[in-house]
mmCIF file of C-alpha atoms in Angstrom:
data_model
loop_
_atom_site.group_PDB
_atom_site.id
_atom_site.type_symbol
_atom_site.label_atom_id
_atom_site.label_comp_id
_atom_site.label_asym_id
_atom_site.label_seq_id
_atom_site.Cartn_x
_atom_site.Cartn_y
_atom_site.Cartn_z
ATOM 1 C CA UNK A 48 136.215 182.351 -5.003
ATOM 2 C CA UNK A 49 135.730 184.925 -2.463
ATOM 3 C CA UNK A 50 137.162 183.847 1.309
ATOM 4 C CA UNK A 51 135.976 185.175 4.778
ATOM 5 C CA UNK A 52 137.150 188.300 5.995
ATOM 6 C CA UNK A 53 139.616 186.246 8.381
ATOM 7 C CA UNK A 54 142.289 184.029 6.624
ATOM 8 C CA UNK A 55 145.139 184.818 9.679
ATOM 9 C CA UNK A 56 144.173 185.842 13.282
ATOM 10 C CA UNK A 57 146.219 188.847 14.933
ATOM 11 C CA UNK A 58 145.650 187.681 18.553
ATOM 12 C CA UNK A 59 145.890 191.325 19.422
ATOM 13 C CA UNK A 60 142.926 192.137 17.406
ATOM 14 C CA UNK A 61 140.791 189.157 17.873
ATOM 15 C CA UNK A 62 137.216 189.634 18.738
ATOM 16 C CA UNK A 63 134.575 188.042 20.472
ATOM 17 C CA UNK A 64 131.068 188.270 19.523
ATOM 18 C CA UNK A 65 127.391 185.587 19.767
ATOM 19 C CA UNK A 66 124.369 186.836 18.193
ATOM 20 C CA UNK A 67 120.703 185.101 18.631
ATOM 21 C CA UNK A 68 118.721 183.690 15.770
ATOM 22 C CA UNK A 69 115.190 182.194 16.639
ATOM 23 C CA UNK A 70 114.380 180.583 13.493
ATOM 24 C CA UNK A 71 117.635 178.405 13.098
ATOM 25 C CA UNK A 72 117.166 175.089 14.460
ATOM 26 C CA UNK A 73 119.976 172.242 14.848
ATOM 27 C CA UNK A 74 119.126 168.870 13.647
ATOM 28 C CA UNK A 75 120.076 167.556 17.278
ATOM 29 C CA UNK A 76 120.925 169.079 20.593
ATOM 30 C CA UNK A 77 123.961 170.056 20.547
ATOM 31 C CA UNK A 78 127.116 169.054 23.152
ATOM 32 C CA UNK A 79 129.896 171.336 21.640
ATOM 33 C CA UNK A 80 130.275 174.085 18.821
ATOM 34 C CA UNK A 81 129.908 173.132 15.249
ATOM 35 C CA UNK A 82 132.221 174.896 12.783
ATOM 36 C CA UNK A 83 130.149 176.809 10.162
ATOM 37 C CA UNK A 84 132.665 178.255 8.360
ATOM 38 C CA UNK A 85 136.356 179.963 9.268
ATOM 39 C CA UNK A 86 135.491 181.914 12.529
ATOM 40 C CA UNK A 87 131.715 181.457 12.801
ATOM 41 C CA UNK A 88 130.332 178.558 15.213
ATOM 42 C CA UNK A 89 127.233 177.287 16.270
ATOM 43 C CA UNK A 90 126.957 176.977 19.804
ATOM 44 C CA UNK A 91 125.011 174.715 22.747
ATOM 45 C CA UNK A 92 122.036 176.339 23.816
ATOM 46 C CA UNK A 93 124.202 175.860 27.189
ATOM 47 C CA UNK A 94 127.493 177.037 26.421
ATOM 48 C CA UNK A 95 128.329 179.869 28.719
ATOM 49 C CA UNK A 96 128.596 182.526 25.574
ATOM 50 C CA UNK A 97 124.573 181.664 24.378
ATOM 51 C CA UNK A 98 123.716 181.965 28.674
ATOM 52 C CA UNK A 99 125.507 185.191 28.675
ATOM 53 C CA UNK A 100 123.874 186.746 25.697
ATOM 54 C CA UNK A 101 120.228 184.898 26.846
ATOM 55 C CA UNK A 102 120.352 186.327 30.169
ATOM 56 C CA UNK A 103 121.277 189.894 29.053
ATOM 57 C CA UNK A 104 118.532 189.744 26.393
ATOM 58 C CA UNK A 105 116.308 188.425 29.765
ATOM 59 C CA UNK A 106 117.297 191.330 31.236
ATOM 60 C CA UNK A 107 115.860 193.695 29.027
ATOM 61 C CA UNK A 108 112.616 192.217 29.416
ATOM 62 C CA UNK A 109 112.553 189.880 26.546
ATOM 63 C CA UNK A 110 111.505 186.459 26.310
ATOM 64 C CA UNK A 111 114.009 183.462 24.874
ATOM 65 C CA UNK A 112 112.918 180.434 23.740
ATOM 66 C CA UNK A 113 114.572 178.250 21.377
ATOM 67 C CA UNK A 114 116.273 179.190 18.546
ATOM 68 C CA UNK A 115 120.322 178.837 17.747
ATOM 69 C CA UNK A 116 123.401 181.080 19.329
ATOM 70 C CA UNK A 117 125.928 182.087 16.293
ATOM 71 C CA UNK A 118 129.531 182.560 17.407
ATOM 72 C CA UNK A 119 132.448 184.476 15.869
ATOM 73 C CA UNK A 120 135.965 184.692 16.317
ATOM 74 C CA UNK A 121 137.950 186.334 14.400
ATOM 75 C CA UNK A 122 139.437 190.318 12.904
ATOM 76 C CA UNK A 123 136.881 192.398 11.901
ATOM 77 C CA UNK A 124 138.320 193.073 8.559
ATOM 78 C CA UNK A 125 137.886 196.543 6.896
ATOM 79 C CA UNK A 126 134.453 198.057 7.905
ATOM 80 C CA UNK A 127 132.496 194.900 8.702
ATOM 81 C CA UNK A 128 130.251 194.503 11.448
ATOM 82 C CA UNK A 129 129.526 191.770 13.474
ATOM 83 C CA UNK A 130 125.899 192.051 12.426
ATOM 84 C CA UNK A 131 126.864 191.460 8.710
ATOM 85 C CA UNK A 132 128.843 188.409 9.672
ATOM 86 C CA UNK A 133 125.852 186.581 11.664
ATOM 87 C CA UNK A 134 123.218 187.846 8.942
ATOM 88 C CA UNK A 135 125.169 186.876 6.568
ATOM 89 C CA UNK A 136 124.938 183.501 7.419
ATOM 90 C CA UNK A 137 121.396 183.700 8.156
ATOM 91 C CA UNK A 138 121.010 184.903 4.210
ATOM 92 C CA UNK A 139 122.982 182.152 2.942
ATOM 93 C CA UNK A 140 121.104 179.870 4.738
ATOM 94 C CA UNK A 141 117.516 181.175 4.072
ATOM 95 C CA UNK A 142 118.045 181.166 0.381
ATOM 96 C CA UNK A 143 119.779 177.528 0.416
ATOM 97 C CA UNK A 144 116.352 176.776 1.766
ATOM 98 C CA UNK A 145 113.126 176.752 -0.422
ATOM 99 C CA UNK A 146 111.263 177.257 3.354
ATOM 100 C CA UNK A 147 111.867 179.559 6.151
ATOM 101 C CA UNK A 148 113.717 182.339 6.611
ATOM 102 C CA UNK A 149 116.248 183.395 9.262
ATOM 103 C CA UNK A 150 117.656 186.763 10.543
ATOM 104 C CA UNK A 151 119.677 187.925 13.242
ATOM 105 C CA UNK A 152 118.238 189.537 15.900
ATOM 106 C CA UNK A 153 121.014 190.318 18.938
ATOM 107 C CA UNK A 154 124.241 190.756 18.499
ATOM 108 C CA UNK A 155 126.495 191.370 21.543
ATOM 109 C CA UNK A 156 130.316 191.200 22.174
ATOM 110 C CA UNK A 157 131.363 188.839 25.102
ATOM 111 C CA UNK A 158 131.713 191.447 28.136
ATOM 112 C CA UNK A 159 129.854 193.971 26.500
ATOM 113 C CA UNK A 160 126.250 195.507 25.938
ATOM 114 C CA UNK A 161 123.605 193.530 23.540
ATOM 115 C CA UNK A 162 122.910 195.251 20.367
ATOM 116 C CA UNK A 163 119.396 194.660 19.235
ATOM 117 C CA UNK A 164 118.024 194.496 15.437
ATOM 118 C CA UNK A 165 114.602 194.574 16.405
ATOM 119 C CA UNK A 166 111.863 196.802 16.573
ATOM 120 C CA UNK A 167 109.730 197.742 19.934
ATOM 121 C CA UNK A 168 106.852 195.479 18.673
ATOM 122 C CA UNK A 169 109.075 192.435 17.085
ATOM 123 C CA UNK A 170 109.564 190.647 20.294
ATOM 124 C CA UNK A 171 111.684 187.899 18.625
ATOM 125 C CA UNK A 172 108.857 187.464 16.143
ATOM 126 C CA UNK A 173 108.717 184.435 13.628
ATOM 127 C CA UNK A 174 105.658 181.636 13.123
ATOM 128 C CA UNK A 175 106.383 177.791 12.478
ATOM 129 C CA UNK A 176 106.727 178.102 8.536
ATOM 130 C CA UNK A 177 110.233 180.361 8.987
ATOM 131 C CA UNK A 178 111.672 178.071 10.775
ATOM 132 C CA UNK A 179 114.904 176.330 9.274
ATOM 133 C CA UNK A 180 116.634 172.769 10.129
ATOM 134 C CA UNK A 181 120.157 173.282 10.048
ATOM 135 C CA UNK A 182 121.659 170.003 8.628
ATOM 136 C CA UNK A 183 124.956 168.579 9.611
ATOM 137 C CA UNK A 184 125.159 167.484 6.103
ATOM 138 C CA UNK A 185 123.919 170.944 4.830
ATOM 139 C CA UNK A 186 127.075 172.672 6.679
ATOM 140 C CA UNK A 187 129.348 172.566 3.827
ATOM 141 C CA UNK A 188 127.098 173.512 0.816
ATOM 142 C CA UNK A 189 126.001 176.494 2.758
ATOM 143 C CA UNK A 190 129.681 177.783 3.714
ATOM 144 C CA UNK A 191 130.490 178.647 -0.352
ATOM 145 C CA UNK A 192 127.187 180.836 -0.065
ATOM 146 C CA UNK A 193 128.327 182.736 2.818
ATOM 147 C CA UNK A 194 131.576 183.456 1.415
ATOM 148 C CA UNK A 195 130.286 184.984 -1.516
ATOM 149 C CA UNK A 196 127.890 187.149 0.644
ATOM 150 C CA UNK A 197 129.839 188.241 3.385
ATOM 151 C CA UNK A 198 131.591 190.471 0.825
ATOM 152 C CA UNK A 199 128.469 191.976 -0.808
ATOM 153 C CA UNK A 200 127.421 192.807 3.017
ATOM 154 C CA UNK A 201 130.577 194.577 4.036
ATOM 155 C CA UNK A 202 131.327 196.465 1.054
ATOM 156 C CA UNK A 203 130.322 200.047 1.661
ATOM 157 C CA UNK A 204 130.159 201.194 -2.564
ATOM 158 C CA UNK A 205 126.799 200.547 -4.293
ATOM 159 C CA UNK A 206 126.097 197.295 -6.438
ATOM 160 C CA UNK A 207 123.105 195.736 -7.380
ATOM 161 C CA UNK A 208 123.618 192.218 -5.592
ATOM 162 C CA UNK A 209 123.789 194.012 -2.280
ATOM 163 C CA UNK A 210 120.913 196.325 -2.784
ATOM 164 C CA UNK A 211 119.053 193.456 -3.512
ATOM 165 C CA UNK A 212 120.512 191.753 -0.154
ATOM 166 C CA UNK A 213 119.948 194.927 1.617
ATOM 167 C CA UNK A 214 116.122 194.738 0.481
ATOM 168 C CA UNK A 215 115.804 191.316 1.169
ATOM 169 C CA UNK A 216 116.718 191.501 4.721
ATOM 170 C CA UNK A 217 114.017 194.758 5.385
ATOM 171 C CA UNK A 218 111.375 191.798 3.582
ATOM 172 C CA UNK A 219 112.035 189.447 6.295
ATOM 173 C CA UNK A 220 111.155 191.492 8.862
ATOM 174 C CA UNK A 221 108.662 193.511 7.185
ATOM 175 C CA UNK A 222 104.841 192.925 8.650
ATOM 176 C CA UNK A 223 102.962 194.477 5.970
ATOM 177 C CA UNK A 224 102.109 192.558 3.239
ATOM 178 C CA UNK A 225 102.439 195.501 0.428
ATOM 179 C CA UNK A 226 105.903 196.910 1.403
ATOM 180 C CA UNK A 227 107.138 192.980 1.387
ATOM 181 C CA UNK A 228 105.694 192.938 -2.180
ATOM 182 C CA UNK A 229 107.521 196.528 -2.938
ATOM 183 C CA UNK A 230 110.748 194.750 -1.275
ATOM 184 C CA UNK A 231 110.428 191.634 -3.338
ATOM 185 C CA UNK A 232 110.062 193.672 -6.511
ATOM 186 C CA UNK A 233 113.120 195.671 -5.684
ATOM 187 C CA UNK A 234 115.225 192.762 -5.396
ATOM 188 C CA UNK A 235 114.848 191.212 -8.300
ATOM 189 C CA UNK A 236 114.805 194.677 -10.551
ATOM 190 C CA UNK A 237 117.972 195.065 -8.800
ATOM 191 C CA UNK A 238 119.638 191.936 -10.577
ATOM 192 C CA UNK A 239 117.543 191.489 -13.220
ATOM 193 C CA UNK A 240 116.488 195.368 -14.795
ATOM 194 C CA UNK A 241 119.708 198.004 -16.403
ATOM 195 C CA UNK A 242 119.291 200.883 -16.581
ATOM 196 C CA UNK A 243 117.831 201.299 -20.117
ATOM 197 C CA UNK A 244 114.711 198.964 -19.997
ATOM 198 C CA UNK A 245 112.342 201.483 -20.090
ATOM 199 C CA UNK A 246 109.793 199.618 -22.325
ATOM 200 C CA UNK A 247 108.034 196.306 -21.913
ATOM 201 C CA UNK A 248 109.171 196.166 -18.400
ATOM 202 C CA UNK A 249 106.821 193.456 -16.811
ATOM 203 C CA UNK A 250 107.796 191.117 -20.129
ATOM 204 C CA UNK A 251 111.680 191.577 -19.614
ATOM 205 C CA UNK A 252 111.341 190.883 -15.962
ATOM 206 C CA UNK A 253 109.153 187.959 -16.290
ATOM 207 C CA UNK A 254 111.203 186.336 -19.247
ATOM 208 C CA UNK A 255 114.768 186.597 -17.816
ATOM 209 C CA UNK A 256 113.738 185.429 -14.295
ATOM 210 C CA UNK A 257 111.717 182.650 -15.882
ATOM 211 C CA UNK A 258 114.873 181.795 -18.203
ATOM 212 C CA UNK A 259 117.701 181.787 -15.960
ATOM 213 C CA UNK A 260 115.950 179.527 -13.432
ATOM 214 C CA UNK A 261 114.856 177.372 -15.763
ATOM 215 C CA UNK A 262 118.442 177.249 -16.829
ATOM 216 C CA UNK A 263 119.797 176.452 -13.510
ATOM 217 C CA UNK A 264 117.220 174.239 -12.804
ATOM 218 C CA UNK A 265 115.113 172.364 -15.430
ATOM 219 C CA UNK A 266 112.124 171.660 -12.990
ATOM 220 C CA UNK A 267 111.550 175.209 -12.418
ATOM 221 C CA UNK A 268 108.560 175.923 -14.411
ATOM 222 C CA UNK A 269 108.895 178.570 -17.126
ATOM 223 C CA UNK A 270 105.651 179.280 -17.839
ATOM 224 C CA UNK A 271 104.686 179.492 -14.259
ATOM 225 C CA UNK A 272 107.556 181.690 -13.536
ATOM 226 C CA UNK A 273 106.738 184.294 -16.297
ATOM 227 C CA UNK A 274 103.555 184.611 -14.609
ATOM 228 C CA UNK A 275 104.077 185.099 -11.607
ATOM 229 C CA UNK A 276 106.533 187.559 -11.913
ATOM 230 C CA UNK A 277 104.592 189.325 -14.539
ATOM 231 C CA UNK A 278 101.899 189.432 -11.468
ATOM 232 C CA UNK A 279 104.382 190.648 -8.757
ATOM 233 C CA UNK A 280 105.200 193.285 -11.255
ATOM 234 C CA UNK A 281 101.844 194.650 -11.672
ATOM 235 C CA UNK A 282 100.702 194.976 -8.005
ATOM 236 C CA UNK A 283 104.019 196.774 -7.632
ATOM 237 C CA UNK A 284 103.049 199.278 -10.308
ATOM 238 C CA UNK A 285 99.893 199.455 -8.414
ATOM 239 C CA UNK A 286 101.358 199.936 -5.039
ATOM 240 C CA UNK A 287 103.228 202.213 -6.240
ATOM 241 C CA UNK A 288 101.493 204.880 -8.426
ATOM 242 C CA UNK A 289 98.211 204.454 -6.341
ATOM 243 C CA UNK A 290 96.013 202.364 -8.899
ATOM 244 C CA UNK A 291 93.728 199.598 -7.919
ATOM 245 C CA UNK A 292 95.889 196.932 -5.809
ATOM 246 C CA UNK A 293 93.239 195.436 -4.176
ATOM 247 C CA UNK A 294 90.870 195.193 -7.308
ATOM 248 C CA UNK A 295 93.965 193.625 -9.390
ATOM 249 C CA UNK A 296 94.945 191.044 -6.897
ATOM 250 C CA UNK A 297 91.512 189.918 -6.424
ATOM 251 C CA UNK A 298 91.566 189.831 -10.352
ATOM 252 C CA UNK A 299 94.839 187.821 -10.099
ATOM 253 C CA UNK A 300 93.186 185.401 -7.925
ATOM 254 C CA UNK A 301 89.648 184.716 -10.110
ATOM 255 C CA UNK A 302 90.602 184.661 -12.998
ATOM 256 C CA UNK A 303 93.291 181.939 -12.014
ATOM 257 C CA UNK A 304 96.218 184.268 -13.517
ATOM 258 C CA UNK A 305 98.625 181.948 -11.102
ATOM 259 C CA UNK A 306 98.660 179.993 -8.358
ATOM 260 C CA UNK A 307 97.339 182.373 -5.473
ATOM 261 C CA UNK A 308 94.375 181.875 -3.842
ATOM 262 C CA UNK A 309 94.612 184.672 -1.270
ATOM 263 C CA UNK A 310 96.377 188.210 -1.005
ATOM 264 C CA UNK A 311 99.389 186.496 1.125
ATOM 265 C CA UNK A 312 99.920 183.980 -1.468
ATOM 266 C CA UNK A 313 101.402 187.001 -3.930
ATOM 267 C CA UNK A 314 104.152 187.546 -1.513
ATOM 268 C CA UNK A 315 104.883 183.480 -0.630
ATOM 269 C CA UNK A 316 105.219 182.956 -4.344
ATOM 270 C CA UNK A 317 107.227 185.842 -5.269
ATOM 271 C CA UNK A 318 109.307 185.413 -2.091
ATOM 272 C CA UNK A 319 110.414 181.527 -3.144
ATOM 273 C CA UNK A 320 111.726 183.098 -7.061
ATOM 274 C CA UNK A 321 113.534 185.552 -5.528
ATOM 275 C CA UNK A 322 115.412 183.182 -3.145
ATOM 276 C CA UNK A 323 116.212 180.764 -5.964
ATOM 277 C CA UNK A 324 117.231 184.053 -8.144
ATOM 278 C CA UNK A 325 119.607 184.299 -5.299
ATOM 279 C CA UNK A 326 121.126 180.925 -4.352
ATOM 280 C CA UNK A 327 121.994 180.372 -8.180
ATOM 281 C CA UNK A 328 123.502 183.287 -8.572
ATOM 282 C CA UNK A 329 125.825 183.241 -5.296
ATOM 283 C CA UNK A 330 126.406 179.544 -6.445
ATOM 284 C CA UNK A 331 127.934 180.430 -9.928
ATOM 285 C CA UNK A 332 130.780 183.295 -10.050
ATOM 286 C CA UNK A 333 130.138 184.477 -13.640
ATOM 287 C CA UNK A 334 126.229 185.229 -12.489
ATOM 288 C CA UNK A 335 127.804 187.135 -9.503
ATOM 289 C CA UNK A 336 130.216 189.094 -11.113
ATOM 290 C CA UNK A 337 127.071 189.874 -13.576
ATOM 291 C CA UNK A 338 124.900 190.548 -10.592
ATOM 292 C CA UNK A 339 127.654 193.042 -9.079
ATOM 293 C CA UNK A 340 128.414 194.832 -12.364
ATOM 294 C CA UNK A 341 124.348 195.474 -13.696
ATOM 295 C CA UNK A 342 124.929 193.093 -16.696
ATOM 296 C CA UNK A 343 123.039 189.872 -15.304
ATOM 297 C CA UNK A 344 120.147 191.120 -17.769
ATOM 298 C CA UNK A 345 122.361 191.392 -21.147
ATOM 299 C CA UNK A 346 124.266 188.348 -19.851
ATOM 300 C CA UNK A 347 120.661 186.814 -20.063
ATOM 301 C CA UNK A 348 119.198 188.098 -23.444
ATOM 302 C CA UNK A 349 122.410 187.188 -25.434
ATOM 303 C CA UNK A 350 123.629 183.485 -23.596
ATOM 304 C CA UNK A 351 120.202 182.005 -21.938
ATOM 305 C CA UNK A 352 117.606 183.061 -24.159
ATOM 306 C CA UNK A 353 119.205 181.368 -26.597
ATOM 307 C CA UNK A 354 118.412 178.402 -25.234
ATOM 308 C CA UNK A 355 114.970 178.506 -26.210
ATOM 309 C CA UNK A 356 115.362 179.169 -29.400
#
């Protein structure tokens, strides 16, 4: 298994960072840090490290409220950021969760200037439904997930896995409901596509996503998941060489080809495969290494297809 960038600490080098994410919220109020994994806290909405980075974000004219302070402690190992580290953590929690989604918004060393991953209009934005309980009991199935992440974040060749990560992150905090589709799409051609499907696209997509969740979990629908995906593919194709999008996802939606009812429903039920595409594939190192080295498709076709047969 993959560890954190930190297994020793060179007090010389050791750095100091909190970062703000509104979505995250404890179980309970918190009266001391929590250990998340080796390095990386959760803090007190009091502790003097979350009032430090609150008041400087105050400062710059933005409004706090709510929402969890991530600490880290720690080398930064090789080129990683301290961004990667807290969003990181917000990945591997957002795809342990079938709900909500969390991303890291301000980073800032103690002592120094706040580094914001925001836009001018984003204003800490996020409704109810992104919100995410962080469980006490939670804490240590999550930790594996961020340990296999953290790697795919830092690493500064080209794989798959973290072009679908990178893509995944520009979703969350994407506004506009066709470039979140376009995202979603990208992700999971990322793991799931090689490089020579040319034909029958739509078909191979649908059919390995639909087998290999149904593989990792028999309650996942396969049917259902064909479909849908199959559906996400097409209003891609749409988006993308200027066809009818709004005439085929009104189609999509009369004629009952899934479950949407409404244009945002494309993107909820897309968003929910592609988080499970990812959780079972950072939970099982053979579907990683797959995922990192294009072959997740082949791997597919020749072991889980098979299944049905």
């Amino acid at each position: 298994e993959t560890h954190s960038p930190r297994e020793t600490v060179d007090t010389n080098f050791v750095k100091r960072f909190v970062s703000f994410v509104p979505e995250i919220k404890p179980q309970q109020i918190l009266s001391r840090r929590i250990t998340l994994s080796s390095g990386l806290y959760l803090l007190p909405a009091g502790h003097r490290y979350s009032v430090e980075l609150r008041e400087s974000l105050v400062q710059l004219g933005h409004t706090v409220q709510d929402g969890s302070y991530l600490y880290y402690e720690g080398n930064l190992a090789g080129d990683i950021t301290p961004y990667e580290i807290f969003q990181g953590y917000c990945l591997a929690l957002t795809f342990f969760h079938e709900a909500g989604r969390a991303t890291c918004r301000a980073v800032k060393e103690l002592g120094g200037e706040v580094e914001l991953h925001i836009d001018e209009f984003d204003k800490f934005r996020y409704g109810p439904k992104d919100e995410i309980v962080l469980r006490r009991n939670d804490i240590v199935r999550i930790a594996p997930l961020y340990r296999r992440v953290l790697p795919e974040l830092a690493t500064r060749d080209f794989n798959p896995l973290r072009n679908s990560l990178e893509f995944f992150t520009l979703f969350i905090s994407e506004p506009h409901i066709k470039t979140r589709l376009l995202y979603l799409s990208i992700c999971l051609e990322s793991l799931l596509l090689e490089g020579n499907d040319n034909e029958g696209i739509a078909y191979k997509l649908g059919l390995r996503c639909a087998s290999f969740l149904h593989h990792c979990d028999r309650n996942i629908d396969l049917a259902s998941t064909f479909s849908e995906v199959r559906n996400g593919y097409t209003l891609r194709s749409k988006i993308i060489h200027g066809g009818d999008y709004d005439g085929e996802s009104e189609n999509i939606i009369k004629k009952h080809r899934g479950k949407a009812t409404k244009e945002l429903d494309h993107i909820l039920i897309l968003e929910k495969i592609v988080k499970n595409v990812h959780y079972f594939i950072l939970s099982d190192q053979s579907f990683l290494e797959a995922a990192r080295q294009k072959t997740l498709g082949k791997k597919i076709d020749g072991e889980l297809l098979l299944e049905r047969s």
